[in-house]
């Protein structure tokens, strides 16, 4: 039933984000699609947590031309929550009602965003600027890892992508990335706050 797939019980935000990551990986989405879905997650409203995850993954895939069927998205979320051995939900009345809610949620989210899905991903900014600043491959990969960590920070997700990119580059190679704030038109204060937020995420993981 749809209740078994996406129950209305409240879930912690870290758990919701973890399910989004796992479902995105199951859908074989590139990291930029998952990052976009995470960005959408903080802007979606009106759905139960797991329906919101499905809405954001579905819309992010369409926006970045990695389209997946609603059924595939729902099954990915279900498997991410219940484990890889979970049974696929049958095509019954409950499923079609759930599918309709996801499609309606997508349209509502698009209207809330004024149909503007043009935001730059911090991953894309890191790659382009990292190459321009001549970061080596190791530093560039480290910066991308810091961007992934930033997705777990509420503060970082409230910042524009350029601030997150500047922070990730600074943490990966502070010397070569000194010009990043000016090139991205962000303040060093905002960059530094984002750096601290990313480091806080890493500290929490180490303490867990």
Tab-separated table of C-alpha atoms in Angstrom:
chain	number	residue	atom	x	y	z
A	1	UNK	CA	0.000	0.000	0.000
A	2	UNK	CA	1.064	3.627	-0.277
A	3	UNK	CA	1.126	3.820	3.515
A	4	UNK	CA	3.733	1.035	3.531
A	5	UNK	CA	5.855	2.802	0.950
A	6	UNK	CA	5.660	6.350	2.218
A	7	UNK	CA	4.214	6.400	5.730
A	8	UNK	CA	3.151	9.729	7.232
A	9	UNK	CA	5.144	9.254	10.439
A	10	UNK	CA	7.427	12.190	11.145
A	11	UNK	CA	11.073	11.566	10.320
A	12	UNK	CA	14.220	13.415	11.357
A	13	UNK	CA	15.672	15.638	8.668
A	14	UNK	CA	18.975	13.754	8.612
A	15	UNK	CA	17.077	10.519	8.020
A	16	UNK	CA	15.065	12.111	5.225
A	17	UNK	CA	18.217	13.397	3.545
A	18	UNK	CA	19.913	10.012	3.909
A	19	UNK	CA	16.967	8.340	2.188
A	20	UNK	CA	17.118	10.908	-0.608
A	21	UNK	CA	20.828	10.175	-1.155
A	22	UNK	CA	20.277	6.420	-1.137
A	23	UNK	CA	17.274	6.589	-3.477
A	24	UNK	CA	19.144	8.922	-5.836
A	25	UNK	CA	22.032	6.457	-6.005
A	26	UNK	CA	19.617	3.603	-6.682
A	27	UNK	CA	18.178	5.615	-9.572
A	28	UNK	CA	21.763	6.044	-10.857
A	29	UNK	CA	21.425	9.800	-10.745
A	30	UNK	CA	24.661	11.803	-11.078
A	31	UNK	CA	25.619	13.768	-7.982
A	32	UNK	CA	24.396	17.035	-9.508
A	33	UNK	CA	20.850	15.652	-9.739
A	34	UNK	CA	20.977	14.508	-6.112
A	35	UNK	CA	22.313	17.921	-5.082
A	36	UNK	CA	19.455	19.617	-6.937
A	37	UNK	CA	16.936	17.323	-5.223
A	38	UNK	CA	18.477	18.249	-1.867
A	39	UNK	CA	18.144	21.935	-2.732
A	40	UNK	CA	14.501	21.356	-3.672
A	41	UNK	CA	13.852	19.430	-0.453
A	42	UNK	CA	14.288	22.583	1.612
A	43	UNK	CA	11.795	24.385	-0.593
A	44	UNK	CA	9.111	21.731	-0.930
A	45	UNK	CA	6.093	21.861	1.319
A	46	UNK	CA	2.766	20.157	1.765
A	47	UNK	CA	3.831	16.535	1.378
A	48	UNK	CA	4.678	13.930	3.974
A	49	UNK	CA	8.461	13.479	4.275
A	50	UNK	CA	8.824	10.501	1.950
A	51	UNK	CA	6.425	11.893	-0.613
A	52	UNK	CA	8.477	15.092	-0.557
A	53	UNK	CA	11.630	13.066	-1.237
A	54	UNK	CA	9.942	11.413	-4.219
A	55	UNK	CA	8.700	14.756	-5.546
A	56	UNK	CA	12.157	16.331	-5.326
A	57	UNK	CA	13.979	13.397	-6.927
A	58	UNK	CA	11.429	13.224	-9.740
A	59	UNK	CA	11.597	16.962	-10.466
A	60	UNK	CA	15.397	17.147	-10.200
A	61	UNK	CA	15.747	14.322	-12.706
A	62	UNK	CA	13.451	16.065	-15.169
A	63	UNK	CA	15.162	19.428	-14.691
A	64	UNK	CA	18.606	18.000	-15.466
A	65	UNK	CA	17.432	15.679	-18.239
A	66	UNK	CA	17.875	12.470	-16.249
A	67	UNK	CA	14.198	11.557	-16.394
A	68	UNK	CA	12.936	8.575	-14.396
A	69	UNK	CA	9.386	7.216	-14.234
A	70	UNK	CA	7.364	8.117	-11.153
A	71	UNK	CA	7.069	4.405	-10.365
A	72	UNK	CA	10.860	3.991	-10.491
A	73	UNK	CA	11.311	6.960	-8.153
A	74	UNK	CA	8.728	5.640	-5.701
A	75	UNK	CA	10.282	2.179	-5.711
A	76	UNK	CA	13.763	3.662	-5.188
A	77	UNK	CA	12.541	5.590	-2.154
A	78	UNK	CA	10.790	2.487	-0.858
A	79	UNK	CA	13.915	0.324	-1.258
A	80	UNK	CA	16.137	3.012	0.285
A	81	UNK	CA	13.931	2.939	3.379
A	82	UNK	CA	13.085	-0.738	3.634
A	83	UNK	CA	16.215	-2.400	2.210
A	84	UNK	CA	17.120	-3.961	-1.107
A	85	UNK	CA	15.023	-7.082	-0.476
A	86	UNK	CA	11.794	-5.116	-0.067
A	87	UNK	CA	8.989	-6.087	-2.408
A	88	UNK	CA	7.932	-3.735	-5.164
A	89	UNK	CA	4.586	-2.071	-4.488
A	90	UNK	CA	1.760	-3.544	-6.616
A	91	UNK	CA	-0.004	-1.472	-9.236
A	92	UNK	CA	-3.171	-1.044	-7.238
A	93	UNK	CA	-5.508	1.805	-6.347
A	94	UNK	CA	-3.279	2.961	-3.490
A	95	UNK	CA	-0.274	3.179	-5.799
A	96	UNK	CA	-2.111	5.288	-8.382
A	97	UNK	CA	-3.340	7.632	-5.640
A	98	UNK	CA	0.242	8.019	-4.418
A	99	UNK	CA	1.511	8.596	-7.950
A	100	UNK	CA	-1.078	11.328	-8.432
A	101	UNK	CA	0.013	13.035	-5.207
A	102	UNK	CA	3.644	13.026	-6.359
A	103	UNK	CA	2.753	14.541	-9.736
A	104	UNK	CA	0.573	17.149	-8.019
A	105	UNK	CA	3.412	17.866	-5.587
A	106	UNK	CA	5.810	18.393	-8.484
A	107	UNK	CA	3.486	20.933	-10.071
A	108	UNK	CA	2.953	22.721	-6.751
A	109	UNK	CA	6.707	22.936	-6.151
A	110	UNK	CA	7.283	24.300	-9.648
A	111	UNK	CA	4.670	26.985	-9.041
A	112	UNK	CA	6.270	27.857	-5.696
A	113	UNK	CA	9.591	28.284	-7.546
A	114	UNK	CA	7.886	30.363	-10.248
A	115	UNK	CA	9.051	27.624	-12.648
A	116	UNK	CA	12.645	28.799	-12.138
A	117	UNK	CA	14.965	25.770	-12.103
A	118	UNK	CA	18.040	27.627	-13.333
A	119	UNK	CA	20.063	27.676	-10.112
A	120	UNK	CA	23.705	26.721	-10.559
A	121	UNK	CA	24.854	23.612	-8.743
A	122	UNK	CA	27.823	24.154	-6.396
A	123	UNK	CA	29.327	20.999	-7.923
A	124	UNK	CA	29.359	22.616	-11.365
A	125	UNK	CA	30.835	25.831	-9.994
A	126	UNK	CA	33.583	23.917	-8.163
A	127	UNK	CA	34.578	22.023	-11.290
A	128	UNK	CA	34.671	25.073	-13.568
A	129	UNK	CA	36.406	27.376	-11.094
A	130	UNK	CA	38.729	24.664	-9.811
A	131	UNK	CA	40.002	24.103	-13.331
A	132	UNK	CA	40.364	27.855	-13.886
A	133	UNK	CA	42.382	28.160	-10.657
A	134	UNK	CA	44.582	25.208	-11.664
A	135	UNK	CA	43.679	22.975	-8.718
A	136	UNK	CA	45.173	19.524	-9.062
A	137	UNK	CA	42.908	16.487	-9.365
A	138	UNK	CA	43.200	15.538	-5.695
A	139	UNK	CA	42.241	19.018	-4.509
A	140	UNK	CA	39.347	19.151	-6.957
A	141	UNK	CA	38.000	15.806	-5.759
A	142	UNK	CA	38.377	16.949	-2.163
A	143	UNK	CA	36.453	20.140	-2.928
A	144	UNK	CA	33.629	18.117	-4.464
A	145	UNK	CA	33.553	15.931	-1.350
A	146	UNK	CA	33.216	19.083	0.776
A	147	UNK	CA	30.257	20.157	-1.374
A	148	UNK	CA	28.602	16.812	-0.651
A	149	UNK	CA	29.200	17.369	3.057
A	150	UNK	CA	27.686	20.858	2.760
A	151	UNK	CA	24.395	19.348	1.622
A	152	UNK	CA	23.932	18.023	5.162
A	153	UNK	CA	24.188	21.520	6.651
A	154	UNK	CA	21.009	23.568	6.897
A	155	UNK	CA	23.115	26.736	6.928
A	156	UNK	CA	24.955	25.776	3.747
A	157	UNK	CA	21.750	24.854	1.946
A	158	UNK	CA	20.427	28.341	2.745
A	159	UNK	CA	23.467	29.944	1.125
A	160	UNK	CA	23.650	30.535	-2.639
A	161	UNK	CA	25.566	27.790	-4.490
A	162	UNK	CA	28.450	30.199	-5.132
A	163	UNK	CA	29.098	30.582	-1.391
A	164	UNK	CA	29.174	26.817	-0.901
A	165	UNK	CA	31.519	26.430	-3.866
A	166	UNK	CA	33.881	29.101	-2.510
A	167	UNK	CA	33.928	27.405	0.902
A	168	UNK	CA	34.602	23.961	-0.553
A	169	UNK	CA	37.447	25.296	-2.684
A	170	UNK	CA	38.946	27.131	0.286
A	171	UNK	CA	38.903	23.994	2.433
A	172	UNK	CA	40.501	21.951	-0.345
A	173	UNK	CA	43.250	24.420	-1.319
A	174	UNK	CA	43.206	27.754	0.494
A	175	UNK	CA	46.195	29.176	-1.394
A	176	UNK	CA	44.991	28.572	-4.949
A	177	UNK	CA	41.386	29.403	-4.022
A	178	UNK	CA	42.098	32.819	-2.526
A	179	UNK	CA	40.530	34.543	-5.535
A	180	UNK	CA	37.395	32.395	-5.523
A	181	UNK	CA	35.188	34.802	-3.488
A	182	UNK	CA	35.938	37.680	-5.860
A	183	UNK	CA	35.426	35.527	-8.955
A	184	UNK	CA	32.144	34.181	-7.586
A	185	UNK	CA	31.047	37.562	-6.220
A	186	UNK	CA	30.587	36.351	-2.645
A	187	UNK	CA	31.835	37.847	0.602
A	188	UNK	CA	34.677	36.236	2.520
A	189	UNK	CA	32.508	36.380	5.651
A	190	UNK	CA	29.825	34.242	4.001
A	191	UNK	CA	32.473	31.884	2.684
A	192	UNK	CA	34.017	31.527	6.134
A	193	UNK	CA	30.633	30.832	7.745
A	194	UNK	CA	30.016	28.122	5.172
A	195	UNK	CA	33.480	26.669	5.858
A	196	UNK	CA	32.683	26.403	9.560
A	197	UNK	CA	29.324	24.805	8.795
A	198	UNK	CA	30.986	22.146	6.622
A	199	UNK	CA	33.566	21.438	9.308
A	200	UNK	CA	30.764	21.133	11.868
A	201	UNK	CA	29.197	18.407	9.698
A	202	UNK	CA	32.510	16.543	9.621
A	203	UNK	CA	32.907	16.908	13.390
A	204	UNK	CA	29.444	15.455	13.941
A	205	UNK	CA	30.276	12.474	11.765
A	206	UNK	CA	33.511	11.839	13.616
A	207	UNK	CA	31.695	12.044	16.954
A	208	UNK	CA	28.944	9.650	15.861
